[in-house]
mmCIF file of C-alpha atoms in Angstrom:
data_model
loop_
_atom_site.group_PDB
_atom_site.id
_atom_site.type_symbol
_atom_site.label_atom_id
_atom_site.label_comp_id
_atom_site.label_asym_id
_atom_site.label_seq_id
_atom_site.Cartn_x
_atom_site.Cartn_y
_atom_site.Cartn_z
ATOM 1 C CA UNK L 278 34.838 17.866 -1.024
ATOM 2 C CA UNK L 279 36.433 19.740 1.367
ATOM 3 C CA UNK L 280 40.085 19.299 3.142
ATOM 4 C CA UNK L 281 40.513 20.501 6.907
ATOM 5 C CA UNK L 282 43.673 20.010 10.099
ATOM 6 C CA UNK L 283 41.613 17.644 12.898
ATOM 7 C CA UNK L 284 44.285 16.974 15.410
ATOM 8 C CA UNK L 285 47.009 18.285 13.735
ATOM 9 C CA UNK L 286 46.236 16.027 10.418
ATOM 10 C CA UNK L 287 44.910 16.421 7.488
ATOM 11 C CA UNK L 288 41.660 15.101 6.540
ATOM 12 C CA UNK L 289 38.815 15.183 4.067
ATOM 13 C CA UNK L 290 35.130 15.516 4.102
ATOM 14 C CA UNK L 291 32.406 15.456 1.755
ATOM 15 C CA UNK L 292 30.842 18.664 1.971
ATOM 16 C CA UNK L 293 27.086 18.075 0.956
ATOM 17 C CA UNK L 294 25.821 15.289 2.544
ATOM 18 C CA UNK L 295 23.347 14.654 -0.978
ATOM 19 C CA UNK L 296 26.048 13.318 -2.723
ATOM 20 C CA UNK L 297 26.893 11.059 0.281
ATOM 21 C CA UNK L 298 29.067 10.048 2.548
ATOM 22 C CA UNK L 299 30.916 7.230 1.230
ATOM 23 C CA UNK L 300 33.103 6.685 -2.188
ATOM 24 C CA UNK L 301 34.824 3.919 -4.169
ATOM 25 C CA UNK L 302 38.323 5.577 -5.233
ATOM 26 C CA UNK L 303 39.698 9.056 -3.980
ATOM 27 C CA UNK L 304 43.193 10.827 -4.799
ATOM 28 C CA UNK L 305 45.015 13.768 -4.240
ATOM 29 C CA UNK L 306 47.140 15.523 -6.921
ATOM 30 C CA UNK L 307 49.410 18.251 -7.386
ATOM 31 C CA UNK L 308 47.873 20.936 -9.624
ATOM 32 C CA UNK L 309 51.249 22.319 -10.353
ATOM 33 C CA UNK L 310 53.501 19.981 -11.822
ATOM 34 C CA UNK L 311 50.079 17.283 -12.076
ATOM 35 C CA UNK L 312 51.317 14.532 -10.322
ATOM 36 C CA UNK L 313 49.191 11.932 -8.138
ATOM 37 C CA UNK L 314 49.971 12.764 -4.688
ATOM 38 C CA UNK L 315 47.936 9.541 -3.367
ATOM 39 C CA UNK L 316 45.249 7.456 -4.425
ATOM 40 C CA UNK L 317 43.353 4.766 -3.002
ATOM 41 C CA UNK L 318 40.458 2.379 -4.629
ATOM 42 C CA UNK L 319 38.239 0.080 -2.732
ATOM 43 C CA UNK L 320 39.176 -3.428 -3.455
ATOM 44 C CA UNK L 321 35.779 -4.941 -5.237
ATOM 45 C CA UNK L 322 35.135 -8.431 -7.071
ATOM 46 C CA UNK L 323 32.627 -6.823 -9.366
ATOM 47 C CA UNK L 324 32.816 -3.734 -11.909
ATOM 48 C CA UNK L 325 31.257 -1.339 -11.326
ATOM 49 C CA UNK L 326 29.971 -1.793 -8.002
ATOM 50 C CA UNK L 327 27.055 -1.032 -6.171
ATOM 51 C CA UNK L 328 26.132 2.063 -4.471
ATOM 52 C CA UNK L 329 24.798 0.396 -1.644
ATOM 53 C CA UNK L 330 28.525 -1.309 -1.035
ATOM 54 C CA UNK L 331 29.829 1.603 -0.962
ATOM 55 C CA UNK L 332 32.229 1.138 2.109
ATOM 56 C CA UNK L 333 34.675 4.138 2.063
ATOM 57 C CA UNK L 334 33.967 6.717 4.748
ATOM 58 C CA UNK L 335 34.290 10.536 5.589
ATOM 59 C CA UNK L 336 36.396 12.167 7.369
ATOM 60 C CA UNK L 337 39.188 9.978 5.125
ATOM 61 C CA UNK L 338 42.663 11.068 6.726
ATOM 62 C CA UNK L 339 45.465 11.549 3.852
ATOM 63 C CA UNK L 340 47.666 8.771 3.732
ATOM 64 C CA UNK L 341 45.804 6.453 5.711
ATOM 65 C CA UNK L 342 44.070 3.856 3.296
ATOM 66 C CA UNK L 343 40.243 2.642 5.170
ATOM 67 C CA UNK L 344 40.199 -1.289 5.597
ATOM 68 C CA UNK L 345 39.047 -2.731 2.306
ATOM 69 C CA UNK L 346 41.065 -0.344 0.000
ATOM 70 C CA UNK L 347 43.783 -0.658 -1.221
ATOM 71 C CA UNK L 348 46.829 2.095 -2.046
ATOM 72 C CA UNK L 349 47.704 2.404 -5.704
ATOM 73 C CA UNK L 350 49.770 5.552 -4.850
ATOM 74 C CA UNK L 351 51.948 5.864 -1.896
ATOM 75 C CA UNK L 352 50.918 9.753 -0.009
ATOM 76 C CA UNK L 353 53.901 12.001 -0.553
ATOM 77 C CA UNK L 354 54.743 14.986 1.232
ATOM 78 C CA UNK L 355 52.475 17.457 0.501
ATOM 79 C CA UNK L 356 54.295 21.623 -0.274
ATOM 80 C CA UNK L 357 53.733 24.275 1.035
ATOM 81 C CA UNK L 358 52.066 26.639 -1.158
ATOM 82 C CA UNK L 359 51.006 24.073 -3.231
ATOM 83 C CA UNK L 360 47.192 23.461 -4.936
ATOM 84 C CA UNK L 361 46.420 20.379 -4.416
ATOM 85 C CA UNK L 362 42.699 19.493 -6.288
ATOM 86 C CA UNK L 363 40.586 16.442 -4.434
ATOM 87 C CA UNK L 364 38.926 13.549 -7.147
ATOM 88 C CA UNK L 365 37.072 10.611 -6.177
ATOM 89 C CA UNK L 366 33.838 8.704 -6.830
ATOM 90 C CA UNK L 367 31.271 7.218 -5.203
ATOM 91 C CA UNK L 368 28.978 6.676 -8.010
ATOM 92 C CA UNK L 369 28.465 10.596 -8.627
ATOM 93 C CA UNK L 370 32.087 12.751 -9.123
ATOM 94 C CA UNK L 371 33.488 13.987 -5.677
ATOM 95 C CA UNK L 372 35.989 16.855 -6.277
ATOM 96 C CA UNK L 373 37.386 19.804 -3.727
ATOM 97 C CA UNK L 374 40.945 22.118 -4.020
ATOM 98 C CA UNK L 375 42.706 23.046 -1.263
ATOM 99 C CA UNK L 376 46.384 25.037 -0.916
ATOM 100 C CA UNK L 377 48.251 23.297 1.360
ATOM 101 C CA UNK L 378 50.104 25.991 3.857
ATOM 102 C CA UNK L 379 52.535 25.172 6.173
ATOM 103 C CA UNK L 380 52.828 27.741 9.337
ATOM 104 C CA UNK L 381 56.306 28.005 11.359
ATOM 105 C CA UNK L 382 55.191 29.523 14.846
ATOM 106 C CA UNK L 383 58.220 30.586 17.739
ATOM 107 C CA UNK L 384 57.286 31.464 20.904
ATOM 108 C CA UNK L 385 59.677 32.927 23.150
ATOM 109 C CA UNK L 386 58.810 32.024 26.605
ATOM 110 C CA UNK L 387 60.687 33.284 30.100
#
């Protein structure tokens, strides 16, 4: 997995497309102090499910939960400077770290 900015936001990817492009569950956490950042699981009727139903998508934007999932962990504000470490599943383990960064830019214009 893989974290990028597209359009200002931040978003993840899977990075080899052999372990697919979809997933069941994905969260974020705080490799710090541990805590779940934000989590989301696909709402299913059956256990486990099916690879072929697999539904989530890449890119997955961070805080926004795809249609059919459900949020068991609201996002929180990410820190700069922070290690953040990427988990989900979509029948195989997805996993990714990323340090979160935040740049303050002035530009003094005439």
């Amino acid at each position: 997995m893989k974290a990028d900015f597209v359009g200002g936001r931040l978003t993840f990817g899977s990075d080899l497309k052999e372990r697919g492009e979809c997933f069941f569950q994905f969260e974020v956490r705080d490799r710090t102090s541990g805590q779940v950042v934000w989590a989301i699981a696909e709402k299913r009727e059956t256990n486990p499910p099916e690879l072929s139903e697999c539904k989530g998508q890449f890119p997955l934007e961070y805080g926004k939960a795809p249609a059919g999932f459900e949020t068991s962990v609201a996002p929180a504000k990410l820190l700069s400077g922070h290690s953040y470490s990427i988990d989900g599943s979509n029948g195989n383990p997805l996993y990714g770290k990323f340090l979160y960064t935040v740049i303050e830019r002035i530009e003094n214009v005439e």
